[in-house]
mmCIF file of C-alpha atoms in Angstrom:
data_model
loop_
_atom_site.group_PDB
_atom_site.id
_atom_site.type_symbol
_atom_site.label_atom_id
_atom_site.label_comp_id
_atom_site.label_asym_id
_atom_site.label_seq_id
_atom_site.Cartn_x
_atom_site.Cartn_y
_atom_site.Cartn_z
ATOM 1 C CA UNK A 1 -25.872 35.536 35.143
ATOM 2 C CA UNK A 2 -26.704 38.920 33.791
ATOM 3 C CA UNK A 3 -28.312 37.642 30.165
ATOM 4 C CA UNK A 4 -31.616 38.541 29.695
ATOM 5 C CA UNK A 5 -34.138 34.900 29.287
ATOM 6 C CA UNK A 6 -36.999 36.584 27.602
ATOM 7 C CA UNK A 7 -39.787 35.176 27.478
ATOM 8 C CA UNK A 8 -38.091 31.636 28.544
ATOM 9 C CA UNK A 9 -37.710 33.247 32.284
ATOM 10 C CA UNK A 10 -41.087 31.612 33.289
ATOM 11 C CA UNK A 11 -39.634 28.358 32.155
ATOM 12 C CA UNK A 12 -36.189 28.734 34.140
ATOM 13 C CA UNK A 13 -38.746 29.422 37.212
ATOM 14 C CA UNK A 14 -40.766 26.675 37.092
ATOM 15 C CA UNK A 15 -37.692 24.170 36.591
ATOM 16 C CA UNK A 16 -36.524 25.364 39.355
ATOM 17 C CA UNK A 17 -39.414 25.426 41.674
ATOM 18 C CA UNK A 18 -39.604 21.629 41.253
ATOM 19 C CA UNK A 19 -36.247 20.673 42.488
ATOM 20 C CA UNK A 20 -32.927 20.088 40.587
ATOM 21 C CA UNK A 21 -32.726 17.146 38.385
ATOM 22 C CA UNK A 22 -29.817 14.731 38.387
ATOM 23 C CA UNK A 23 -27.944 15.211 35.080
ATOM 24 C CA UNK A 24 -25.259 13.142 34.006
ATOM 25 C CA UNK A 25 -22.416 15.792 32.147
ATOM 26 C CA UNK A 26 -20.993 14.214 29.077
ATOM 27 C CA UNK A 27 -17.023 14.937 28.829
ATOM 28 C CA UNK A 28 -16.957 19.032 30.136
ATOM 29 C CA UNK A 29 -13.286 19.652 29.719
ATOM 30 C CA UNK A 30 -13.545 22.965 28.459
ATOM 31 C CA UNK A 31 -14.614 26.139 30.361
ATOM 32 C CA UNK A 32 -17.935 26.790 28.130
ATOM 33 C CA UNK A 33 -18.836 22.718 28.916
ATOM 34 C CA UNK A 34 -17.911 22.915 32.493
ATOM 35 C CA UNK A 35 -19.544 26.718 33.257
ATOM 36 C CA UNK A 36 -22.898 25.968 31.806
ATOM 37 C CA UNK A 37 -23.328 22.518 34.232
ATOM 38 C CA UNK A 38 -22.309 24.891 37.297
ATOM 39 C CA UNK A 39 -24.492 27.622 36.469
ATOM 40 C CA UNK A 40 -27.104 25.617 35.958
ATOM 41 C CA UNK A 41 -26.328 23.675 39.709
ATOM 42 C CA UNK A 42 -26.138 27.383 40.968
ATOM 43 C CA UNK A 43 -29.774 28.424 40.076
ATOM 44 C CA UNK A 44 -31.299 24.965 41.546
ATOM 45 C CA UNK A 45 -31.803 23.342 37.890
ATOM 46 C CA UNK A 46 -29.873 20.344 38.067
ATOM 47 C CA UNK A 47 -27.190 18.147 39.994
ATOM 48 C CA UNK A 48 -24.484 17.798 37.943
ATOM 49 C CA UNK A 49 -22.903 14.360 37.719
ATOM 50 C CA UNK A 50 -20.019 15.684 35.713
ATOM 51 C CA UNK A 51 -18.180 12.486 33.785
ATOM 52 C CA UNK A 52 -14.809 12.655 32.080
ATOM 53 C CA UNK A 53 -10.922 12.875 33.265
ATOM 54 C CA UNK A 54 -11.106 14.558 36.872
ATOM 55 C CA UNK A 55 -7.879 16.543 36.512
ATOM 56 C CA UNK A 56 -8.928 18.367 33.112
ATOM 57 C CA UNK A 57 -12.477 19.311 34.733
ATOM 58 C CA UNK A 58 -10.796 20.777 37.623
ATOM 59 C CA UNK A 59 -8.863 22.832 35.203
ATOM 60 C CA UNK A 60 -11.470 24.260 33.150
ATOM 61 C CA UNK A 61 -13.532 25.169 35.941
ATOM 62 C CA UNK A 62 -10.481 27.285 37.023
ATOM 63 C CA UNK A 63 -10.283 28.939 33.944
ATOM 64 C CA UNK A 64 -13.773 29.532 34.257
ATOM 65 C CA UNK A 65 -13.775 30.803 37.794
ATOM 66 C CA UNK A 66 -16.414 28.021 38.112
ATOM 67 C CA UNK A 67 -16.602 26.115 42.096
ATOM 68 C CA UNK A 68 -17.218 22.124 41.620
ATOM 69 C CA UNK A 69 -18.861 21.886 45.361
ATOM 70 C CA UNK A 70 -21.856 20.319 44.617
ATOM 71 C CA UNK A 71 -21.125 18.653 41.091
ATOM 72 C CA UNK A 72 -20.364 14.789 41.371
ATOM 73 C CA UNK A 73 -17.105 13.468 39.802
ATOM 74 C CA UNK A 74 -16.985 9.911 38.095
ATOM 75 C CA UNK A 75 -14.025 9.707 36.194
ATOM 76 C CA UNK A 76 -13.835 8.582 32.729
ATOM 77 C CA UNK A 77 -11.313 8.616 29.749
ATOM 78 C CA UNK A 78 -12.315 9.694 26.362
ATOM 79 C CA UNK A 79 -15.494 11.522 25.283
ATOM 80 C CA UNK A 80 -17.468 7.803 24.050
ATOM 81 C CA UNK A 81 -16.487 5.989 27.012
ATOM 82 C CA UNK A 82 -18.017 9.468 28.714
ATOM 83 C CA UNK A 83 -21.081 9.334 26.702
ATOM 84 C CA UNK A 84 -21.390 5.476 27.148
ATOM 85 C CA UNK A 85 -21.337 5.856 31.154
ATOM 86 C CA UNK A 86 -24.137 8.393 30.992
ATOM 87 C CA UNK A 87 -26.119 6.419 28.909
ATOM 88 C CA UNK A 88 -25.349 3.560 32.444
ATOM 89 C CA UNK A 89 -26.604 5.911 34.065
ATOM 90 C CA UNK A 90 -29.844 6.805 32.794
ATOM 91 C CA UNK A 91 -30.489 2.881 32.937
ATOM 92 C CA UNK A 92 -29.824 2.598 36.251
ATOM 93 C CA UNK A 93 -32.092 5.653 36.879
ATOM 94 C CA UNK A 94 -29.056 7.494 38.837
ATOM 95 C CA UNK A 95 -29.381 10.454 36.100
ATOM 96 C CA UNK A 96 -32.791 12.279 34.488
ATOM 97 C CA UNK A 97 -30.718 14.050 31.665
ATOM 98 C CA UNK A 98 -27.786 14.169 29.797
ATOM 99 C CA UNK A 99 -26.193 17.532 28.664
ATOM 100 C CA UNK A 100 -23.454 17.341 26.180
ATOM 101 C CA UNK A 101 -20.233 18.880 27.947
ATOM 102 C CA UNK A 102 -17.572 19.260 25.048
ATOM 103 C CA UNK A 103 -17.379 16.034 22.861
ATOM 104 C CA UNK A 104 -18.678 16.300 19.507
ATOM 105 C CA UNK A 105 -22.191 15.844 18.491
ATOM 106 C CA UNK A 106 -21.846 12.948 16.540
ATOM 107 C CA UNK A 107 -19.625 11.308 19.514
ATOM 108 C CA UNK A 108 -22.596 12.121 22.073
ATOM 109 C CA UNK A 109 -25.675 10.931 19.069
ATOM 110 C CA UNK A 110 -23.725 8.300 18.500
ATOM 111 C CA UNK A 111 -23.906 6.793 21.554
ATOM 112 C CA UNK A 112 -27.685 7.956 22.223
ATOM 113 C CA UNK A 113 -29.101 6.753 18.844
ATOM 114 C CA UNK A 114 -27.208 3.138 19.318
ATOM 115 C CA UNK A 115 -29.416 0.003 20.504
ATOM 116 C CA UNK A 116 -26.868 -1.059 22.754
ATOM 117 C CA UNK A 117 -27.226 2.188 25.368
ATOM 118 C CA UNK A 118 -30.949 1.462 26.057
ATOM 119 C CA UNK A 119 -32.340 4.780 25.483
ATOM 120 C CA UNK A 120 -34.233 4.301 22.054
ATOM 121 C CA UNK A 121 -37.940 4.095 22.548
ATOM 122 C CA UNK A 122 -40.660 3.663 20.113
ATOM 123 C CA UNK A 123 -40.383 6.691 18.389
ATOM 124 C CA UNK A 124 -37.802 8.621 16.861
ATOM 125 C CA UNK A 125 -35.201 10.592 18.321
ATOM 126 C CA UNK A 126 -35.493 14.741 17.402
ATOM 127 C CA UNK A 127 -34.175 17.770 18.499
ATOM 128 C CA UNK A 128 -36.484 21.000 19.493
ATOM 129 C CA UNK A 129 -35.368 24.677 19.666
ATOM 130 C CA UNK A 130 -37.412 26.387 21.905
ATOM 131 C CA UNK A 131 -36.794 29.931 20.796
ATOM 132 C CA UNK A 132 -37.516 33.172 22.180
ATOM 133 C CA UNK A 133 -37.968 35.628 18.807
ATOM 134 C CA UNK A 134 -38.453 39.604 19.581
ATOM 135 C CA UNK A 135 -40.762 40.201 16.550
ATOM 136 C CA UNK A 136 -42.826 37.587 17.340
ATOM 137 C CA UNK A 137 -45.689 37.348 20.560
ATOM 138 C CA UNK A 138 -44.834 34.322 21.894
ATOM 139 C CA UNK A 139 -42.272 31.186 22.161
ATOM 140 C CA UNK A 140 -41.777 29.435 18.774
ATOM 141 C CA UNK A 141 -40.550 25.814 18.423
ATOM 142 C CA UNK A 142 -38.403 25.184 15.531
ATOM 143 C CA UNK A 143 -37.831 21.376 14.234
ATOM 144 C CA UNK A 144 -35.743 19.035 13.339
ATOM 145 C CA UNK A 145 -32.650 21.270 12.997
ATOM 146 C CA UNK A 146 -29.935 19.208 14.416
ATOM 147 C CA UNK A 147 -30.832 15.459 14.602
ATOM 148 C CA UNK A 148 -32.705 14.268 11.484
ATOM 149 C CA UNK A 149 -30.876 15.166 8.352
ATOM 150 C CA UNK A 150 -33.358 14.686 5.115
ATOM 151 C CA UNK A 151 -36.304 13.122 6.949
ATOM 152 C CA UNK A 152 -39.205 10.987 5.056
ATOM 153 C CA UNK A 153 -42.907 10.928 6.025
ATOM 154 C CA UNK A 154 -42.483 8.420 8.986
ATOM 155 C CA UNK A 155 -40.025 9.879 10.703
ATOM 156 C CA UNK A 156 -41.501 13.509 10.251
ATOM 157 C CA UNK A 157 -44.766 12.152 11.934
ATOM 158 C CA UNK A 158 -42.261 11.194 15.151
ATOM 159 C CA UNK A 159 -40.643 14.888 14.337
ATOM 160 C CA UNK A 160 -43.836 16.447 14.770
ATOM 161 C CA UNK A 161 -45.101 14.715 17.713
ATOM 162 C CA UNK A 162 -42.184 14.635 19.488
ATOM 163 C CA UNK A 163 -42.263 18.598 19.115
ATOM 164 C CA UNK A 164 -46.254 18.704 20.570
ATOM 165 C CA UNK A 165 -44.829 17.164 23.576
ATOM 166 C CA UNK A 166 -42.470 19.920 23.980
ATOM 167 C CA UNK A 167 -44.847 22.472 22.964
ATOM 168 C CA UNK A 168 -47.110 20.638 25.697
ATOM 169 C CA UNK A 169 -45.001 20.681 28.753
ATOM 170 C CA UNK A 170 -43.878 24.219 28.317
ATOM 171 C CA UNK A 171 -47.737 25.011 28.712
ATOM 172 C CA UNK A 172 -49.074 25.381 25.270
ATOM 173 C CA UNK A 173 -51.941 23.469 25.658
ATOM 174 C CA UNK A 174 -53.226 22.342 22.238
ATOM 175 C CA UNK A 175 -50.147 23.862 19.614
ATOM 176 C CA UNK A 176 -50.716 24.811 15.837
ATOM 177 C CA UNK A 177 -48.243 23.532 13.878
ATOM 178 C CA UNK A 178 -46.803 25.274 10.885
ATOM 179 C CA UNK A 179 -45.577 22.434 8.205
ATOM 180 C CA UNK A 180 -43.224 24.570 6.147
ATOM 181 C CA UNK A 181 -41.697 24.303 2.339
ATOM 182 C CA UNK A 182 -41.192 27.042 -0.100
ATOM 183 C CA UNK A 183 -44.689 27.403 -1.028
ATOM 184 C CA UNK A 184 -48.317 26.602 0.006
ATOM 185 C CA UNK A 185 -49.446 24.880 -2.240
ATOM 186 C CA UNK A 186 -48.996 20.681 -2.890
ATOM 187 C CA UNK A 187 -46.825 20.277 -5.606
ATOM 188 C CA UNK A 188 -45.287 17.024 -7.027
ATOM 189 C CA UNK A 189 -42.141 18.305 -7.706
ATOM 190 C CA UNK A 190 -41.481 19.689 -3.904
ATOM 191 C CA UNK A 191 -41.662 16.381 -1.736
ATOM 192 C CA UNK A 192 -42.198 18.640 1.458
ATOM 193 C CA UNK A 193 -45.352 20.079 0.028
ATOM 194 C CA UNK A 194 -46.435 16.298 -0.232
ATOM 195 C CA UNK A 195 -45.391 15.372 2.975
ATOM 196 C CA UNK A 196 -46.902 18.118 4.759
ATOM 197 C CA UNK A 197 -50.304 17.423 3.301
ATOM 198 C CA UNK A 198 -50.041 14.187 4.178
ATOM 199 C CA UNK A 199 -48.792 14.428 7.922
ATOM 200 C CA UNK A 200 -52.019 17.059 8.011
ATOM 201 C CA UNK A 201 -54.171 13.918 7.131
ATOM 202 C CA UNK A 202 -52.740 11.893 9.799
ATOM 203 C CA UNK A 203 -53.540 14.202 11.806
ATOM 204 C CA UNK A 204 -57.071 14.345 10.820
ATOM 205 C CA UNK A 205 -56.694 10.323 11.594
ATOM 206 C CA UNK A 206 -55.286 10.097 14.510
ATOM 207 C CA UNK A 207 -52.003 9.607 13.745
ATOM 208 C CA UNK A 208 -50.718 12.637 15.201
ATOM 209 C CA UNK A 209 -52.638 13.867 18.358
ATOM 210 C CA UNK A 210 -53.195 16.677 20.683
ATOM 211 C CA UNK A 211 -52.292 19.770 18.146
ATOM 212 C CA UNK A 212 -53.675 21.359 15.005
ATOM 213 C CA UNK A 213 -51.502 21.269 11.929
ATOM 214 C CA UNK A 214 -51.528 22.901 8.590
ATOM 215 C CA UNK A 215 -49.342 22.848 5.400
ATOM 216 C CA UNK A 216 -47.902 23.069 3.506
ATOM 217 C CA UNK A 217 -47.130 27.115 4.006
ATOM 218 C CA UNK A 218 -44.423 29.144 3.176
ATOM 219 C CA UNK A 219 -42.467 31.034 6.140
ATOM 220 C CA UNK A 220 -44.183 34.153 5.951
ATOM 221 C CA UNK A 221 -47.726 32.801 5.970
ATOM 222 C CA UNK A 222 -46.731 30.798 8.772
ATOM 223 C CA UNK A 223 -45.818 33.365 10.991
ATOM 224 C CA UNK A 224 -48.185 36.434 9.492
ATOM 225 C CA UNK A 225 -51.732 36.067 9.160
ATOM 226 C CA UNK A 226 -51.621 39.430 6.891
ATOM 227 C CA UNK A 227 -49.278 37.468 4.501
ATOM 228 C CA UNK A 228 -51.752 34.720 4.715
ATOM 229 C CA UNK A 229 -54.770 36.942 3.629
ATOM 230 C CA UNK A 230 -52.890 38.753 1.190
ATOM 231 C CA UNK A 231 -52.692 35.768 -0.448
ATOM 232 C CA UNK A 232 -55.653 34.391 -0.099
ATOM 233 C CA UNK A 233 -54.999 31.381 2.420
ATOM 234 C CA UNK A 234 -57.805 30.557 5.084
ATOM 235 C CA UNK A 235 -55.744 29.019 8.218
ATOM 236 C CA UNK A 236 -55.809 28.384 11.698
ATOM 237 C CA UNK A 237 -52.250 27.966 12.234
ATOM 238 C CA UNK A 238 -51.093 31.395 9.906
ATOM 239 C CA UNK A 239 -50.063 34.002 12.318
ATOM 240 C CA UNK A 240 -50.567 31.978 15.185
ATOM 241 C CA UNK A 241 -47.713 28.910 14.688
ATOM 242 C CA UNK A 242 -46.728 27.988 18.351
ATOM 243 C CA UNK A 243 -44.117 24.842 16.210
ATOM 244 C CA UNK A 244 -42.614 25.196 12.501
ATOM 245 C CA UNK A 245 -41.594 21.950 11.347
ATOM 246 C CA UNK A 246 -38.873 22.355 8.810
ATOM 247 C CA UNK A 247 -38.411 20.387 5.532
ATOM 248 C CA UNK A 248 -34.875 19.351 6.439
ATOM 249 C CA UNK A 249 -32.153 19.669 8.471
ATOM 250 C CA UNK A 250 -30.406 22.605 6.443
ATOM 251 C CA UNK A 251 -33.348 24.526 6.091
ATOM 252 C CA UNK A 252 -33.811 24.387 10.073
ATOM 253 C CA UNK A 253 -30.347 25.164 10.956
ATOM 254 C CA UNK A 254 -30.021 28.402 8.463
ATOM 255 C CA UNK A 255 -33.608 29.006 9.573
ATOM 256 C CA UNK A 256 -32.526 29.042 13.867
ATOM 257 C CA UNK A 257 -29.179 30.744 13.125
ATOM 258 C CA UNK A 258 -30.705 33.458 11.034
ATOM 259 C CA UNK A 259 -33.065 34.153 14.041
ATOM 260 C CA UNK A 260 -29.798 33.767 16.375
ATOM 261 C CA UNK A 261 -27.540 36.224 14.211
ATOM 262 C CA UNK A 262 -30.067 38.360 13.063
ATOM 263 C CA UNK A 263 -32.916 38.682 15.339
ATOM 264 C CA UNK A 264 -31.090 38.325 18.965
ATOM 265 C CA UNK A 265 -33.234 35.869 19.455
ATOM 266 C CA UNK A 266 -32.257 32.928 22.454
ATOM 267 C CA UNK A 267 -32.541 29.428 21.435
ATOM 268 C CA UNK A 268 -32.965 26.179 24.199
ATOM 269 C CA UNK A 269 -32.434 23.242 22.225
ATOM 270 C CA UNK A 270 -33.388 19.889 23.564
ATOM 271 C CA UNK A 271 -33.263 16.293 22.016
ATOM 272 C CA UNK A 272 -36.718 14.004 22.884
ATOM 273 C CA UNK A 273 -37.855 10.737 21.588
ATOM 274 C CA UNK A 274 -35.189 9.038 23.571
ATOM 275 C CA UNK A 275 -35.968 7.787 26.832
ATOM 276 C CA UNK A 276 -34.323 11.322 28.802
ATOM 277 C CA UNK A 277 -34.094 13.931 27.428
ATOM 278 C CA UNK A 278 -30.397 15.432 26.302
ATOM 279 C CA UNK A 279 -29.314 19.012 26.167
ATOM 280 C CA UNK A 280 -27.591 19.500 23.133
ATOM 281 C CA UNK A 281 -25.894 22.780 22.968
ATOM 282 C CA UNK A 282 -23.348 24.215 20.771
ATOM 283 C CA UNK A 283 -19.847 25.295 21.495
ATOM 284 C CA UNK A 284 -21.070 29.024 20.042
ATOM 285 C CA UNK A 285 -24.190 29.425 22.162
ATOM 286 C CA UNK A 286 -23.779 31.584 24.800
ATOM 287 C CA UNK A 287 -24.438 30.476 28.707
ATOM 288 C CA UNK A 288 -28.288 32.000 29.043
ATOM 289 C CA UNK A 289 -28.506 29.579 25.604
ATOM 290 C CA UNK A 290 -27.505 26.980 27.648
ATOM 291 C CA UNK A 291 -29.279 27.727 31.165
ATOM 292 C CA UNK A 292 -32.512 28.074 28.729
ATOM 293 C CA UNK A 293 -31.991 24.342 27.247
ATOM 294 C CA UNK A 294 -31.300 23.047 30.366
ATOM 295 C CA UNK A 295 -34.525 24.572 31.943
ATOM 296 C CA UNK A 296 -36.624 22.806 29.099
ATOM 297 C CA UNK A 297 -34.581 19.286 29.305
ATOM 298 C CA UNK A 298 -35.847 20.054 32.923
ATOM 299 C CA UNK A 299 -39.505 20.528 33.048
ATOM 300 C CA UNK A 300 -39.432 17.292 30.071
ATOM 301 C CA UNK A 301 -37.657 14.886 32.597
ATOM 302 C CA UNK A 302 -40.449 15.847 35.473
ATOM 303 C CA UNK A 303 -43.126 15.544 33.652
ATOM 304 C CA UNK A 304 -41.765 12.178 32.571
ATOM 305 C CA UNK A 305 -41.421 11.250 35.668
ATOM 306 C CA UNK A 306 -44.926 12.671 36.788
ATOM 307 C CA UNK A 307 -46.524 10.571 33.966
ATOM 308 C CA UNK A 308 -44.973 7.868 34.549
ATOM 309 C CA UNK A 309 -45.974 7.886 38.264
#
């Protein structure tokens, strides 16, 4: 590999000074599904179990250049039958993760989301970017931008919680949360300005636990504490946002592509709330993209594991 990991180089480290976790490959039949599971074998992240129709594996790791020794073949039709054997496999604890080879999203979600695979828990399922910005001083985690399309006030509790856990396990011990509309102030008409007061109130109950939230505030107060006092707004999250929860699923994905396309910046994006977690990576992103995500799927399955011990 010879892309740069920022800032999520500590993170690739530490995933791999625990050991490589089994991860069961949904359907990589093309060279970009196939090359990111090998990669990821070859730096000690994970042990591939790589499911889907042997003989088109084999030939998109030779267009890739990519060598199989190592990665476990289990042989497997079409890309819901591939997803559906993973999902077998995480029951029968033979795999930690699942990483989405080259099926569709909403073949792989499909599958995960449904009661009969077993991997629902009690909360809801949501997708993390763990992103790597140059402008800004640290990691920033961006949610839901991939899972939840127009989430209500229940499921943006789960959203945000689910995202603390991330934030947690990457080592950011107590994270200020950032609940973002288009301004910061509640109004009536803008149901995210409502909702984010009101998931800061749960907070304050104990419905959400172990960060410190504030909202609603636009983008630029989130990230800029001199945007914050220019206008006024005493926070303890302005300028300092470690997670910015988005109001919906387009706002997030314009919001993580902008920083993609615009900023350079590298994005590891993760699914949690289900009972492993699932690197879900786009076609587009490119392989230290992919290495990243895997690195934080990673570090979430061990310290499942280590909790759970």
């Amino acid at each position: 590999m010879t892309q740069p990991f920022g800032r999520c180089q500590p993170l690739i480290d530490q995933a791999r000074a625990r050991g490589p976790v089994v991860t069961a490959v949904v359907y990589p039949v093309s060279r970009e599904g196939v090359l990111g599971a090998v990669e990821s074998a070859r730096l000690g992240l994970i042990r591939p179990l790589l499911v889907g129709p042997g003989e088109a594996i084999r030939r998109a790791a030779a267009e890739a250049g990519a060598d199989l020794a190592g990665c476990t073949l289990i042989e497997e039709a079409d890309p819901v039958a591939c997803a559906t054997r993973a999902a077998a496999l995480v029951r029968s604890g033979e795999a930690e993760v699942i990483m989405k080879g080259s099926l569709h999203t909403d073949e792989l979600m499909g599958v995960v989301v449904s009661r009969e695979a077993g991997l629902r828990t009690h909360r809801r399922i949501s997708h993390v970017f763990v992103m790597d910005v140059a402008a800004y001083p640290k990691l920033l985690l961006i949610t839901d931008a991939a899972v939840n399309i127009a989430p209500g006030l229940t499921t943006k509790r789960d959203i945000v919680q689910n995202a603390v856990g991330v934030a947690q396990v990457i080592g950011v011990e107590v994270p200020r949360v950032a609940l973002l509309s288009a301004v910061e102030t509640v109004n009536p008409d803008i149901p995210s300005t409502v909702e984010a007061a009101a998931l800061c109130k749960m907070a304050d109950r104990g419905q959400i636990t172990g960060a410190i939230l504030d909202g609603p505030l636009a983008f630029d107060n989130a990230i800029s504490a001199d945007a914050a006092k220019t206008k006024g707004i005493t926070s303890p999250v302005s300028g300092q946002a470690d997670v910015l929860v988005v109001p919906n699923l387009e706002a997030g994905n314009m919001l993580y592509k902008q920083l993609v396309y615009l900023s350079g910046a590298l994005a590891a994006g993760v699914v949690v709330g289900a009972r492993v977690p699932v690197v879900l990576t786009s076609r587009a992103d490119t392989p230290a993209s992919r290495i990243a995500s895997t690195a934080v799927a990673c570090l979430l399955a061990r310290a499942r594991t280590a909790q759970a011990e």
